[in-house]
Structures are given as C-alpha cells and as structure tokens.
PDB file of C-alpha atoms and ligand atoms in Angstrom:
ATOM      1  CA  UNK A   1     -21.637  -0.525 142.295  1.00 95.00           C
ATOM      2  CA  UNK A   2     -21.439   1.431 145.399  1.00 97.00           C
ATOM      3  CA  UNK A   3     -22.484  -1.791 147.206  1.00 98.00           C
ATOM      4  CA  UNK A   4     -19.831  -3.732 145.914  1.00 98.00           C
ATOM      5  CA  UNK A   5     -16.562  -4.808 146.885  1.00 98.00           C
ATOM      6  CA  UNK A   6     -14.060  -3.189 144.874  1.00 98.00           C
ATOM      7  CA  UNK A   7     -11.176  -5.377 142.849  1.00 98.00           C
ATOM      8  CA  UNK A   8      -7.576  -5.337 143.745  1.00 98.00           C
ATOM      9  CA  UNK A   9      -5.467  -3.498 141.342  1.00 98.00           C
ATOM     10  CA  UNK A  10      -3.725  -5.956 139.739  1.00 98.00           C
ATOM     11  CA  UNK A  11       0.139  -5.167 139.216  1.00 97.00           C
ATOM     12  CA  UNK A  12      -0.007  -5.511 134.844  1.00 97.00           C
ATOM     13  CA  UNK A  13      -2.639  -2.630 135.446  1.00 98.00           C
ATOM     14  CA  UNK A  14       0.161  -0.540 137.249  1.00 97.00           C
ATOM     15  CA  UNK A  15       1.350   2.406 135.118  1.00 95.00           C
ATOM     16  CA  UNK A  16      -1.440   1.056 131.968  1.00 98.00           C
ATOM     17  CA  UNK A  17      -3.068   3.831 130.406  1.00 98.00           C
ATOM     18  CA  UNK A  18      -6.494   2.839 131.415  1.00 97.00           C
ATOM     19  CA  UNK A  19      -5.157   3.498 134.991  1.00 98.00           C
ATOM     20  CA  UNK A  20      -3.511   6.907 134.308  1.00 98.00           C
ATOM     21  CA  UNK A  21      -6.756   7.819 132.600  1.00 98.00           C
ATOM     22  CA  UNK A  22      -8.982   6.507 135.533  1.00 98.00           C
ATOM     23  CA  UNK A  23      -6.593   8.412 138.219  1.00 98.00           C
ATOM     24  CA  UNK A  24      -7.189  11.462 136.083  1.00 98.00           C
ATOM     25  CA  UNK A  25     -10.282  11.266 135.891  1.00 98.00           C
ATOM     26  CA  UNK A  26     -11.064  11.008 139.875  1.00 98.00           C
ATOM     27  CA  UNK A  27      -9.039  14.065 140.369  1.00 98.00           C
ATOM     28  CA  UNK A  28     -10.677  16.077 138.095  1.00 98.00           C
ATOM     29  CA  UNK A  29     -14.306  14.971 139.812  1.00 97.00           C
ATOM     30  CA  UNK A  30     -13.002  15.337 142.805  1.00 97.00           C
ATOM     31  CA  UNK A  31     -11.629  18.967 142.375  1.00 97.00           C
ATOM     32  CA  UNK A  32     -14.787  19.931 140.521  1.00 97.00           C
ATOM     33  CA  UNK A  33     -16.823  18.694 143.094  1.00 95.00           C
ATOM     34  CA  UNK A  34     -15.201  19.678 145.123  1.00 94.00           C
ATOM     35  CA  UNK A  35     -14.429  17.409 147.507  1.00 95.00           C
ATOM     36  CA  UNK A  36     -11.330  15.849 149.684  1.00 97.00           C
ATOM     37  CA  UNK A  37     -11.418  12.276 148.424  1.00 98.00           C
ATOM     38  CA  UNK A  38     -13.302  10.204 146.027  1.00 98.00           C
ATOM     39  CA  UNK A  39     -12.752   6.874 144.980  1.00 98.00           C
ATOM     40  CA  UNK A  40     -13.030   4.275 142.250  1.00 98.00           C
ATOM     41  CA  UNK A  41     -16.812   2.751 142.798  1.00 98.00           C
ATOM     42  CA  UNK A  42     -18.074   6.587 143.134  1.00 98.00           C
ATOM     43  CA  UNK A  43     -17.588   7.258 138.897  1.00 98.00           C
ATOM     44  CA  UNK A  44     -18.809   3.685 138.184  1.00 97.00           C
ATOM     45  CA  UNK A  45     -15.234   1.366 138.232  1.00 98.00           C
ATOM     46  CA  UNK A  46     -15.025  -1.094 140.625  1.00 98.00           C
ATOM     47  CA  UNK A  47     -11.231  -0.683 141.521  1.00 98.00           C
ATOM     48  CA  UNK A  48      -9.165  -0.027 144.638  1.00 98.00           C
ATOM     49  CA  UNK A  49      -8.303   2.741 143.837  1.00 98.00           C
ATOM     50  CA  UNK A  50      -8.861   6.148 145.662  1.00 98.00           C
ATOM     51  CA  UNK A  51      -7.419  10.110 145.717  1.00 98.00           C
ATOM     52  CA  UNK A  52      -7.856  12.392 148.339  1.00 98.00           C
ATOM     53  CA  UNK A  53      -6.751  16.024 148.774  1.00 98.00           C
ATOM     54  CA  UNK A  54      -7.579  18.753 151.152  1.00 97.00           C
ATOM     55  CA  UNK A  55      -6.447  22.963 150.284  1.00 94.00           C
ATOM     56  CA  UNK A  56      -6.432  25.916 152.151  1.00 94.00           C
ATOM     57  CA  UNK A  57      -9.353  27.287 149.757  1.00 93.00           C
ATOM     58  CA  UNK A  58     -11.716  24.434 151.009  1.00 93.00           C
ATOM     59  CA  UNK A  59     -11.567  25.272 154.528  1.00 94.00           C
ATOM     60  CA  UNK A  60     -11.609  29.087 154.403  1.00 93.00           C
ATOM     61  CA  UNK A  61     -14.830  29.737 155.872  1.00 89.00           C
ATOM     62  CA  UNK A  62     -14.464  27.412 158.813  1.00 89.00           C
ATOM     63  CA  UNK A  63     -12.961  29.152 161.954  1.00 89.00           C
ATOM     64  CA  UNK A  64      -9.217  28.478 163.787  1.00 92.00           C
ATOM     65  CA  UNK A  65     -11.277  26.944 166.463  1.00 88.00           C
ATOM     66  CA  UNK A  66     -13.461  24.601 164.169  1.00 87.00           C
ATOM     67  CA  UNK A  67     -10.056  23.792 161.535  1.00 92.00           C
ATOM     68  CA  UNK A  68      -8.494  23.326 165.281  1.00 92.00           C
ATOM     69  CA  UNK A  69     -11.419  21.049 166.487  1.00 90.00           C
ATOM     70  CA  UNK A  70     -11.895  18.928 163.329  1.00 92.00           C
ATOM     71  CA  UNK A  71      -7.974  18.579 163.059  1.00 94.00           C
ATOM     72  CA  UNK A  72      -8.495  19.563 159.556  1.00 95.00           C
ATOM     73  CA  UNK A  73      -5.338  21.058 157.705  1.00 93.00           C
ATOM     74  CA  UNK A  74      -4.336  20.786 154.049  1.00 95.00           C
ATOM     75  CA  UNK A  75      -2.525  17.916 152.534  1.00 96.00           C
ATOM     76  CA  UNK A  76      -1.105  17.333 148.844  1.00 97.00           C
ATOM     77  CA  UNK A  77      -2.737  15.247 146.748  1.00 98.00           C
ATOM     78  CA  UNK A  78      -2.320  11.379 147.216  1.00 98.00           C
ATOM     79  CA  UNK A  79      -3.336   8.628 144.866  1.00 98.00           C
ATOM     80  CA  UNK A  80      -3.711   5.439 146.271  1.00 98.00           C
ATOM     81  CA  UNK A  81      -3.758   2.140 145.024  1.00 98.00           C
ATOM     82  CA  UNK A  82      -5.049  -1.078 146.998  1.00 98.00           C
ATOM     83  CA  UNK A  83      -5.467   0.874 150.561  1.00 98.00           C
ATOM     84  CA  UNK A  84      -5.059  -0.596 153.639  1.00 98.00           C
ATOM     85  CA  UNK A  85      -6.129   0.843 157.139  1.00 97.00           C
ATOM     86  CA  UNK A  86      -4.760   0.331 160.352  1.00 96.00           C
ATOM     87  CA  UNK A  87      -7.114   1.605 163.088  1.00 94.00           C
ATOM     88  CA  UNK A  88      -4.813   2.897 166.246  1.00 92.00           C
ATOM     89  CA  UNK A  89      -5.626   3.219 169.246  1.00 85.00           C
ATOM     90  CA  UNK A  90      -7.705   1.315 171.654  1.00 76.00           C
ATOM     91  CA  UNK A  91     -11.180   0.832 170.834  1.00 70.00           C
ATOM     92  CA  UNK A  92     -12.345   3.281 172.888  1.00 70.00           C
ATOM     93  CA  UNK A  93     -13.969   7.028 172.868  1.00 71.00           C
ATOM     94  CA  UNK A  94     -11.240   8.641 173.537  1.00 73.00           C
ATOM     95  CA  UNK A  95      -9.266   7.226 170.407  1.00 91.00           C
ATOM     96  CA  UNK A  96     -12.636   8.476 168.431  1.00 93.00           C
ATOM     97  CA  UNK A  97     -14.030  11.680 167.034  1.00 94.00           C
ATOM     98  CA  UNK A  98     -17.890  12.179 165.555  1.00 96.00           C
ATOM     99  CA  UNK A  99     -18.171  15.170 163.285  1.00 96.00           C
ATOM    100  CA  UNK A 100     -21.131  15.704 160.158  1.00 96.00           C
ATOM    101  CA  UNK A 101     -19.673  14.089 157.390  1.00 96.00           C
ATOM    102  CA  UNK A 102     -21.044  13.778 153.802  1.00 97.00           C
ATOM    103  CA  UNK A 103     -20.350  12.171 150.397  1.00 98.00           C
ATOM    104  CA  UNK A 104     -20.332  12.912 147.182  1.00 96.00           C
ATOM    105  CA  UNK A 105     -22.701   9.705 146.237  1.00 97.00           C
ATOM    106  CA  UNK A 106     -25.253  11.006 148.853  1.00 96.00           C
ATOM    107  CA  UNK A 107     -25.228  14.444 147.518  1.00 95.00           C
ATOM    108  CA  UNK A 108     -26.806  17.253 149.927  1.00 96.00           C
ATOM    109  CA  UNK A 109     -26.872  15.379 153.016  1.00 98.00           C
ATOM    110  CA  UNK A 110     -24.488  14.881 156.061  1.00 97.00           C
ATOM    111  CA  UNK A 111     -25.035  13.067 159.406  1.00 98.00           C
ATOM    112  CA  UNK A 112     -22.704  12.743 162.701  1.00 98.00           C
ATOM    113  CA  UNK A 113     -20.627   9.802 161.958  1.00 98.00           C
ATOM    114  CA  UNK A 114     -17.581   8.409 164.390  1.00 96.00           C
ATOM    115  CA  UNK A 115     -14.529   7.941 163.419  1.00 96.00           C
ATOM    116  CA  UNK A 116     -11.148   6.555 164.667  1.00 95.00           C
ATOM    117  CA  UNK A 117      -8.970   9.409 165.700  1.00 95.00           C
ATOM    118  CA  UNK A 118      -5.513   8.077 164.366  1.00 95.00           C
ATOM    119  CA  UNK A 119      -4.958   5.409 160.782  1.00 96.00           C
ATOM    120  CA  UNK A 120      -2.159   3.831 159.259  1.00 97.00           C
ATOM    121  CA  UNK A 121      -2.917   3.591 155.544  1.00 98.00           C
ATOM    122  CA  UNK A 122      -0.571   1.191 153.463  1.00 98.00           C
ATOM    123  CA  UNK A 123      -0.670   0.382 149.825  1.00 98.00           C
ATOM    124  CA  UNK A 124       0.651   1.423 146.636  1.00 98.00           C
ATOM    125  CA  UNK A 125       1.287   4.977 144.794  1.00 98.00           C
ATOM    126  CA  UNK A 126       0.069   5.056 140.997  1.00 96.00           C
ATOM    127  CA  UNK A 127       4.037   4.402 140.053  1.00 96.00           C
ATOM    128  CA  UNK A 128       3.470   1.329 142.247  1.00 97.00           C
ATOM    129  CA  UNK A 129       5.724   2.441 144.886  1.00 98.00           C
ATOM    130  CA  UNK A 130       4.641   1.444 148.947  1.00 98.00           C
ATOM    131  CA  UNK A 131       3.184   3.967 150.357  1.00 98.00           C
ATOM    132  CA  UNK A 132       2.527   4.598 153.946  1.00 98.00           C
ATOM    133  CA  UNK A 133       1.104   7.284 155.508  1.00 97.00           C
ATOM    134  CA  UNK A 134      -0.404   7.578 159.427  1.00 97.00           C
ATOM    135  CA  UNK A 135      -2.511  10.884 160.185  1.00 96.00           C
ATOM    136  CA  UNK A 136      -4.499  11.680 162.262  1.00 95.00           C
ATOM    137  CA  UNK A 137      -7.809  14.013 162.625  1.00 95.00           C
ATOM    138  CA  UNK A 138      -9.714  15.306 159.142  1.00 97.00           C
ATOM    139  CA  UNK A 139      -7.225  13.466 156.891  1.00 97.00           C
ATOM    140  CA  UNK A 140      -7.711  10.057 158.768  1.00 97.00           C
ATOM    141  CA  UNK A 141     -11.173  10.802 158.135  1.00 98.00           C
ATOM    142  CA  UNK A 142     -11.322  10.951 154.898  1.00 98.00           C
ATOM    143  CA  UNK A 143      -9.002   8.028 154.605  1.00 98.00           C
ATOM    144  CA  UNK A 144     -11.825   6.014 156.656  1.00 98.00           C
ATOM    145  CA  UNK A 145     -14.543   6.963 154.099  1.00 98.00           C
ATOM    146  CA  UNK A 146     -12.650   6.492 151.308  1.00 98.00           C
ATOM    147  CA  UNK A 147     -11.236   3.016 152.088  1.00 98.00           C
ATOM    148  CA  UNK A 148     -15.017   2.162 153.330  1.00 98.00           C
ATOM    149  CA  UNK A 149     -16.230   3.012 149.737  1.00 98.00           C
ATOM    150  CA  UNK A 150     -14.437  -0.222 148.298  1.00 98.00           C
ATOM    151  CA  UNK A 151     -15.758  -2.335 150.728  1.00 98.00           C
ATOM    152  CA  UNK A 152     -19.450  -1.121 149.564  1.00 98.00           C
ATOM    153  CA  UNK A 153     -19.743   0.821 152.591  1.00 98.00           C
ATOM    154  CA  UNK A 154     -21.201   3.961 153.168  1.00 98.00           C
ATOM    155  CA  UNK A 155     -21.212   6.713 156.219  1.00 98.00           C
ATOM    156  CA  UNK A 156     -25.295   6.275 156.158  1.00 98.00           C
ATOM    157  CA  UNK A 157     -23.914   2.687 157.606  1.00 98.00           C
ATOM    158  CA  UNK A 158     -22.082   4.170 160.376  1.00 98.00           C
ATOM    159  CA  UNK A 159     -23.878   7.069 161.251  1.00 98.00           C
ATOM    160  CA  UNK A 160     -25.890   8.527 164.204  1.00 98.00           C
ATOM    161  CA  UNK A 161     -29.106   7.739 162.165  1.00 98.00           C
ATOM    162  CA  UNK A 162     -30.888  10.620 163.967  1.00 97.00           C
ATOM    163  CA  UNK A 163     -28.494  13.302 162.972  1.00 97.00           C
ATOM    164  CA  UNK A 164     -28.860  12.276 158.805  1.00 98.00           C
ATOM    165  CA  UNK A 165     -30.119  15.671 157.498  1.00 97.00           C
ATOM    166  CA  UNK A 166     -30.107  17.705 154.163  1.00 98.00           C
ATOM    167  CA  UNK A 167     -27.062  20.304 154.599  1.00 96.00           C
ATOM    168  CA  UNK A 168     -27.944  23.339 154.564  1.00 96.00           C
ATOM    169  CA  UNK A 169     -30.983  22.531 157.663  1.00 95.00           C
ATOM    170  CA  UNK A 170     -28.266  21.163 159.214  1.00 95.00           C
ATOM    171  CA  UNK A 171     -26.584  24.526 158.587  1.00 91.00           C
ATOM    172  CA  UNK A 172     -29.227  26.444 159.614  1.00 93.00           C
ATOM    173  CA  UNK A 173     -29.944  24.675 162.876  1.00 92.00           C
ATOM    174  CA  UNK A 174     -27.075  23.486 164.515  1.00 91.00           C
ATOM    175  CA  UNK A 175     -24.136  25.666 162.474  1.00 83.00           C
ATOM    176  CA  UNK A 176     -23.056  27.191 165.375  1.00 81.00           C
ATOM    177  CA  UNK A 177     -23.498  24.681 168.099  1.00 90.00           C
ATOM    178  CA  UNK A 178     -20.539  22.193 169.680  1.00 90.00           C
ATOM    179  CA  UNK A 179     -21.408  18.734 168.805  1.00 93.00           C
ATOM    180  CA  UNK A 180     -21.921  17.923 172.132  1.00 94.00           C
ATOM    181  CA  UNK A 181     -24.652  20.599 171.987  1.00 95.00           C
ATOM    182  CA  UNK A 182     -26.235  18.604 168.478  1.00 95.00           C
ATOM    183  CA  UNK A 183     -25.841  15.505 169.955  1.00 96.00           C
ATOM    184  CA  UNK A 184     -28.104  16.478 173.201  1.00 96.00           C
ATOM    185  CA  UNK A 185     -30.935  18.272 171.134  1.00 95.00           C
ATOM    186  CA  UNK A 186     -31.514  15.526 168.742  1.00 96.00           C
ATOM    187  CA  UNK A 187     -30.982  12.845 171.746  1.00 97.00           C
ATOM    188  CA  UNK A 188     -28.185  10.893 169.404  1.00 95.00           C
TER     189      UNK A 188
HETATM  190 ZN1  LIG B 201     -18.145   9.120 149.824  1.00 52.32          ZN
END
C-alpha cells in the first residue's frame, strides 16, 4: 500500500460518508500520534487524500533559534483532497533546506532529507472547495512528504542514506549540533 500510487478522489465521493469517516479518522491518528501530517495510504486506503497540522504544544521543546531555523510555526488544520505541488524556486541549494525528518510508517527513525524551501499546493478542501495554499519552511515540508506518500514514495527514497538512524541515537549524538556540523561527521 505504501508503495502504491494513490487514487484520485473522485467528485461522487465528495462530502459521502465514507469520506467524512476516512478524514476523521486520519485526524484522530494523526493527533494521537502525534504527528503534523498523515495521509490516506499510511491507515491502509489508497486515496488522495491527506491532513496536516502543526500546534504550539508540538514544538515546545525546540528552541527560538531551532523553530527559527526549521521555519517551523503552527498552522490550523487542513484537509486536503487530490494535492498538487508546485516546487518554487530554481533548482538549486539555495531554494533547498535538509533537516532529520521522520514518518509515522517508519516509526523510530529519522534521516537528513532535502527539501524544496518554498510549494504551491492546489487541490480540493473536504467540502470540495479549491484550495490553494503556498508556504514555505516546516509546513512546505510536510506538504512534500505528505504529497510523496500517494505517489508510493517515502523520505528513506530521498534521504542522505548515511544519516538514516533510530531517533533517539540521533538525539543523543548530534542533538545539539548545526546540520552542517552532522553532515561533516558522518561525511553525508
Ligand atoms: Zn510519512
């Protein structure tokens, strides 16, 4: 499931119950994770359909200077149905950042991964509405992940293979080093 490519939501599924009950459901896994975004293939449906959130309590024990860093800031919940992602920015470093980044479906481990700095993310809301959202830092992270999860794509296929690492060593060792710093030690 994880490997596959998702289905389009078709629009007679818009506003069905089986929808409303498959949104609900991802929220509640994703808040009981917890986690900042989850989507479709992750509780076994293979839908285009994915929620993300971030809150204030999530973040709490990372610094000004790492929140600052990661451009990581809460946003309200958003459901969102048949996501699309615009990349911006030249395909360059500079429009990219590499943090650790893990998943829910790869539970207790985190590697550096690159992203793209800036998205546009179009689609639909669960009323069926267009929906279109660009961000930028943390939140156009998890938009990235999220979106790569219907294509049967995970961040163990984009990551800095020698950084992949069970959390809390990676916690241990590098927890208080720049990523520049990580990136030199493990030669990644
Ligand atoms: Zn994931």
């Amino acid at each position: 499931m994880l490997r596959a490519r998702a289905a389009e939501v078709e629009p007679a599924e818009i506003g069905s119950k089986a929808l409303r009950d498959l949104v609900r459901t991802m929220i509640e896994a994703m808040r009981r994770a917890p986690g900042v975004g989850l989507a479709a293939p992750q509780i076994g449906v293979s839908k285009r359909v994915i929620v993300l959130e971030d809150a204030e309590r999530l973040m709490a024990t990372l610094s000004p200077a790492a929140r600052a860093e990661k451009g990581r800031a809460p946003f309200p919940l958003k459901t969102i149905l048949n996501p699309v992602i615009e990349l911006c920015g030249a395909d360059e470093k500079s429009a990219q950042a590499t943090f650790f980044e893990g998943c829910l479906s790869v539970p207790g481990m985190s590697a550096l991964v690159p992203r793209r700095l800036e998205v546009i993310v179009r689609g639909l809301d669960e009323k069926g509405d267009m929906l279109e959202w660009q961000t930028t830092g943390w939140p156009a992270r998890i938009l990235q992940h999220e979106v790569d999860h219907l294509e049967g794509t995970l961040y163990v296929d984009r990551m800095l293979t020698r950084t992949f690492g069970h959390n809390d060593e990676i916690g241990q060792s590098f927890g208080s080093l720049p990523i520049a710093g990580v990136r030199e030690l493990l030669r990644a």
